Amino acid sequence: MHERSWSAVPIVAQPPAGTGTDGGGRFFEVPESGWHALLAWAVGPEHMVRCLDVRPPEPVHVVCESRGERTVRIEERTRGDRSAVDGGIHDYLTDARVPSQPCGYRWFIALPDGIDGADQFFARFGRALMDLPPGPRPRREREAMIAVAETLYAAAPQESSRESVGDGSG
């Protein structure tokens, strides 16, 4: 594997064709969380691409519970909401001793051979993390995730993640 660096992840004009968080294509979109960002870091830039996030912000579902009654309302996402998400990801990566992920991008991971979707991919990492010893959790997760990623991608050619990047129109 090459040196890990967010800046080494290639920037493409459009998301890879047929992608989403459901793993419907060769690539899947990385969900916005610290754990998923750490997993992307572990996979390494040779198995990822990114594109600018030019989508309008998705609405936020606000759930309030009071005296046993639950109300849900939909609000526009604010800069504060965006900042909170980015801050949470930053804090998790900092705890794992990983550089902050640049903001303003959508991140996509190439599925390794033999993995059929994002759920199956995440499950491989989840199983490896179940028995981690006590201690600084994100830091220990980082090492375990890197080991899993190296195993999953061991048989794949290093440039294979970039071969299937389309123009997003497929």
Tab-separated table of C-alpha atoms in Angstrom:
chain	number	residue	atom	x	y	z
A	1	MET	CA	0.000	0.000	0.000
A	2	HIS	CA	1.069	3.554	-0.685
A	3	GLU	CA	1.437	6.267	1.899
A	4	ARG	CA	-1.940	7.310	3.262
A	5	SER	CA	-2.873	10.902	2.507
A	6	TRP	CA	-6.260	12.491	1.856
A	7	SER	CA	-4.674	14.671	-0.814
A	8	ALA	CA	-3.539	11.547	-2.704
A	9	VAL	CA	-7.162	10.471	-3.272
A	10	PRO	CA	-7.931	11.293	-6.910
A	11	ILE	CA	-10.571	13.933	-7.617
A	12	VAL	CA	-13.077	13.007	-10.315
A	13	ALA	CA	-15.583	15.312	-11.991
A	14	GLN	CA	-18.633	13.203	-11.139
A	15	PRO	CA	-19.394	10.398	-8.688
A	16	PRO	CA	-18.503	6.976	-10.107
A	17	ALA	CA	-21.385	5.501	-12.095
A	18	GLY	CA	-23.941	3.496	-10.129
A	19	THR	CA	-22.713	4.401	-6.655
A	20	GLY	CA	-24.476	4.977	-3.403
A	21	THR	CA	-24.206	3.987	0.231
A	22	ASP	CA	-25.960	0.724	-0.697
A	23	GLY	CA	-22.984	-0.512	-2.720
A	24	GLY	CA	-25.011	-0.835	-5.923
A	25	GLY	CA	-21.952	-0.520	-8.185
A	26	ARG	CA	-18.236	-1.162	-8.096
A	27	PHE	CA	-17.851	1.886	-5.827
A	28	PHE	CA	-19.927	2.946	-2.845
A	29	GLU	CA	-20.227	6.311	-1.179
A	30	VAL	CA	-18.727	6.599	2.289
A	31	PRO	CA	-21.307	7.708	4.889
A	32	GLU	CA	-20.525	10.854	6.861
A	33	SER	CA	-19.248	9.667	10.233
A	34	GLY	CA	-15.937	9.501	12.020
A	35	TRP	CA	-15.921	5.693	11.968
A	36	HIS	CA	-16.522	5.591	8.210
A	37	ALA	CA	-13.882	8.281	7.588
A	38	LEU	CA	-11.391	6.218	9.586
A	39	LEU	CA	-12.278	3.181	7.510
A	40	ALA	CA	-11.662	5.217	4.337
A	41	TRP	CA	-8.276	6.261	5.726
A	42	ALA	CA	-7.435	2.603	6.343
A	43	VAL	CA	-8.389	1.605	2.802
A	44	GLY	CA	-5.935	4.132	1.393
A	45	PRO	CA	-6.000	6.481	-1.568
A	46	GLU	CA	-5.307	3.795	-4.149
A	47	HIS	CA	-8.780	2.330	-3.546
A	48	MET	CA	-10.772	5.565	-3.395
A	49	VAL	CA	-11.885	8.559	-5.408
A	50	ARG	CA	-13.609	11.778	-4.395
A	51	CYS	CA	-15.603	14.519	-6.053
A	52	LEU	CA	-16.727	17.948	-4.959
A	53	ASP	CA	-20.009	17.893	-3.068
A	54	VAL	CA	-22.172	20.248	-5.074
A	55	ARG	CA	-25.520	18.788	-3.999
A	56	PRO	CA	-27.967	20.990	-2.115
A	57	PRO	CA	-27.931	20.151	1.599
A	58	GLU	CA	-30.375	17.440	2.601
A	59	PRO	CA	-33.004	18.414	5.162
A	60	VAL	CA	-32.504	17.497	8.800
A	61	HIS	CA	-35.060	15.390	10.668
A	62	VAL	CA	-35.522	16.857	14.152
A	63	VAL	CA	-37.061	14.459	16.685
A	64	CYS	CA	-38.384	15.813	19.980
A	65	GLU	CA	-39.799	13.760	22.823
A	66	SER	CA	-41.705	15.335	25.684
A	67	ARG	CA	-44.002	13.600	28.178
A	68	GLY	CA	-44.095	10.452	26.097
A	69	GLU	CA	-45.048	12.267	22.893
A	70	ARG	CA	-42.739	12.211	19.947
A	71	THR	CA	-42.783	14.857	17.249
A	72	VAL	CA	-40.739	14.921	14.078
A	73	ARG	CA	-40.180	17.959	11.952
A	74	ILE	CA	-38.026	18.584	8.928
A	75	GLU	CA	-35.764	21.623	8.821
A	76	GLU	CA	-33.219	22.977	6.379
A	77	ARG	CA	-29.652	21.993	7.223
A	78	THR	CA	-27.752	24.949	8.645
A	79	ARG	CA	-24.073	25.839	8.645
A	80	GLY	CA	-24.088	24.803	12.293
A	81	ASP	CA	-25.392	21.348	11.352
A	82	ARG	CA	-22.661	20.997	8.722
A	83	SER	CA	-20.070	22.219	11.196
A	84	ALA	CA	-21.252	19.693	13.816
A	85	VAL	CA	-20.936	16.796	11.353
A	86	ASP	CA	-17.492	17.912	10.201
A	87	GLY	CA	-16.417	18.503	13.817
A	88	GLY	CA	-17.503	15.019	14.868
A	89	ILE	CA	-15.546	13.453	12.028
A	90	HIS	CA	-12.513	15.591	12.865
A	91	ASP	CA	-12.657	14.624	16.565
A	92	TYR	CA	-12.907	10.902	15.782
A	93	LEU	CA	-9.980	11.045	13.367
A	94	THR	CA	-7.940	13.075	15.858
A	95	ASP	CA	-8.581	10.419	18.516
A	96	ALA	CA	-7.332	7.829	16.006
A	97	ARG	CA	-4.252	9.975	15.260
A	98	VAL	CA	-5.293	10.454	11.649
A	99	PRO	CA	-5.207	13.796	9.800
A	100	SER	CA	-8.512	15.612	9.330
A	101	GLN	CA	-10.455	14.700	6.223
A	102	PRO	CA	-10.859	17.666	3.869
A	103	CYS	CA	-14.401	19.057	3.862
A	104	GLY	CA	-16.543	19.655	0.798
A	105	TYR	CA	-16.066	16.285	-0.891
A	106	ARG	CA	-17.997	13.088	-1.383
A	107	TRP	CA	-15.784	10.044	-0.854
A	108	PHE	CA	-16.092	6.717	-2.694
A	109	ILE	CA	-14.409	3.385	-1.989
A	110	ALA	CA	-13.849	0.698	-4.623
A	111	LEU	CA	-15.205	-2.669	-3.582
A	112	PRO	CA	-12.522	-5.349	-3.453
A	113	ASP	CA	-12.981	-8.568	-5.396
A	114	GLY	CA	-15.381	-10.939	-3.649
A	115	ILE	CA	-17.308	-8.215	-1.812
A	116	ASP	CA	-20.804	-7.539	-3.168
A	117	GLY	CA	-21.767	-4.298	-1.454
A	118	ALA	CA	-21.135	-1.732	1.246
A	119	ASP	CA	-22.931	-3.743	3.944
A	120	GLN	CA	-20.748	-6.779	3.329
A	121	PHE	CA	-17.673	-4.533	3.214
A	122	PHE	CA	-18.518	-2.850	6.533
A	123	ALA	CA	-19.288	-6.226	8.126
A	124	ARG	CA	-15.739	-7.432	7.421
A	125	PHE	CA	-14.388	-4.480	9.379
A	126	GLY	CA	-16.993	-4.783	12.125
A	127	ARG	CA	-16.067	-8.403	12.807
A	128	ALA	CA	-12.395	-7.494	13.127
A	129	LEU	CA	-13.200	-4.759	15.649
A	130	MET	CA	-15.430	-6.800	17.949
A	131	ASP	CA	-12.655	-8.200	20.080
A	132	LEU	CA	-10.426	-5.157	20.419
A	133	PRO	CA	-8.833	-4.909	23.852
A	134	PRO	CA	-9.739	-1.998	26.114
A	135	GLY	CA	-7.939	1.254	25.515
A	136	PRO	CA	-8.125	4.212	23.166
A	137	ARG	CA	-10.798	2.842	20.843
A	138	PRO	CA	-10.282	4.882	17.632
A	139	ARG	CA	-6.514	4.368	17.745
A	140	ARG	CA	-6.930	0.605	18.108
A	141	GLU	CA	-9.593	0.617	15.397
A	142	ARG	CA	-7.173	2.338	13.017
A	143	GLU	CA	-4.623	-0.475	13.253
A	144	ALA	CA	-7.252	-3.214	12.958
A	145	MET	CA	-8.903	-1.477	9.983
A	146	ILE	CA	-5.594	-1.122	8.165
A	147	ALA	CA	-4.943	-4.838	8.640
A	148	VAL	CA	-8.397	-5.764	7.283
A	149	ALA	CA	-8.012	-3.397	4.307
A	150	GLU	CA	-4.610	-4.846	3.443
A	151	THR	CA	-6.101	-8.349	3.500
A	152	LEU	CA	-9.167	-7.410	1.414
A	153	TYR	CA	-7.164	-5.623	-1.264
A	154	ALA	CA	-4.099	-7.906	-1.278
A	155	ALA	CA	-5.067	-9.674	-4.498
A	156	ALA	CA	-6.323	-6.559	-6.305
A	157	PRO	CA	-4.023	-4.611	-8.611
A	158	GLN	CA	-3.262	-1.214	-7.066
A	159	GLU	CA	-4.691	0.788	-9.959
A	160	SER	CA	-7.922	-1.241	-10.215
A	161	SER	CA	-9.930	1.259	-8.171
A	162	ARG	CA	-9.502	3.915	-10.833
A	163	GLU	CA	-10.298	1.765	-13.866
A	164	SER	CA	-14.055	1.737	-13.308
A	165	VAL	CA	-14.505	5.422	-12.575
A	166	GLY	CA	-16.945	6.674	-15.130
A	167	ASP	CA	-18.318	10.092	-15.789
A	168	GLY	CA	-21.306	9.438	-13.516
A	169	SER	CA	-23.743	9.145	-16.405
A	170	GLY	CA	-24.133	5.361	-16.305
